[in-house]
Amino acid sequence: MTVTKLSCAGKGLEKITDKEQVPVAAVVVMACNRADYLEKTVKSILKYQRSVASKYPLFVSQDGEDPDVKSKALSYNQLTYMQHLDYERVHTERPGELIAYYKIARHYKWALDQLFSKHNFDRVIILEDDMEIAADFFDYFEAAATILDNDKSIMAVSSWNDNGQKQFVQDPCNLSEIIVTLIHKMRFTVLIFSLDLAGCCLNLHGMNYLQSGRKHILLVYWKITYWDDWLRLKENHKGRQFIRPEVCRTYNFGEHVDWKSMNLSYLMEDQYVTHFADMVKNARPIHGTDAVLKVSNIAGDVRILYKDQEDFERIARQFGIFEEWKDGVPRTAYKGVVVFRYQTRKRVFLVGPESLQQLGIE
């Protein structure tokens, strides 16, 4: 049996949202039993959300009955508190699996049903309860919302870059598209319906939803666990992409980008393929072993061809980026190409065996 509760902390939802202001997205913090973490996350959000509160109504969705988490959430009058109580027995698909992953999936499904179906939001930004956001977090998502709505090849917008460690990035204004299967964060589980999503704005046209005008209906194709693996299968992501920044927007870097003044039309699929192909084409090809040494001795961008999964993992290991591979696609790839910075400004493109053909490069 699943029991659900919705209560407002201090203010009713109708007072939190402005009837004359169409929200950009609801923001939901997924919580369970870490009250101290939740407090830090909510304070980080409110620091930048207060001035745009009508555009980004804030929710906390708690899974379970931890009294400290509930008390902490209800102590804020700037958010709406939701509680998911799930007493249904979990039947795992395989022996030895952790029940927690099934509980997580149920919580995410319920929370998204509440926000998309009950409250009729068109977009939802999902945060875990151990996130801190950057100063330009909300501007970033507002600027990307138009791309998300108008380009059906875009599945979602993320504020996280898997290879976003400081040694692999340089430009806080740079945005890229990456294949949906590769939005996967290490600390716990990730992806849209898993935990620890480092900020993701989801529009339902990218998922298994029906869309009628601005009304969305959730279909039944909800996997009961392991969303990261399920969405990373080709038959589910159907070639759609995520937009992500080069520098993550889920930590306070001290960098504030004026996203709304930037022209992001290059991210539309018809333009981005050409934009990305030009970068790859202009990069100097590198062959043979000792890739790191060769790249170190070249001033500009470089590209390295990998033959298969084993070859990709070998090269990735040399540079220290993620080696993960799922259903024929390496993590963070676009058209099979993984790009990261090396020695600050230099871009390295790891190019798949079919990537040049897909990008129209001879």
Coordinates of C-alpha atoms in Angstrom, one line a residue, residues 28 268-269 288 323:
V28 CA 11.8 19.6 -6.3
M268 CA 19.2 23.3 -31.9
E269 CA 19.8 20.0 -33.6
G288 CA 49.2 5.4 -32.2
E323 CA 35.5 4.9 -19.0

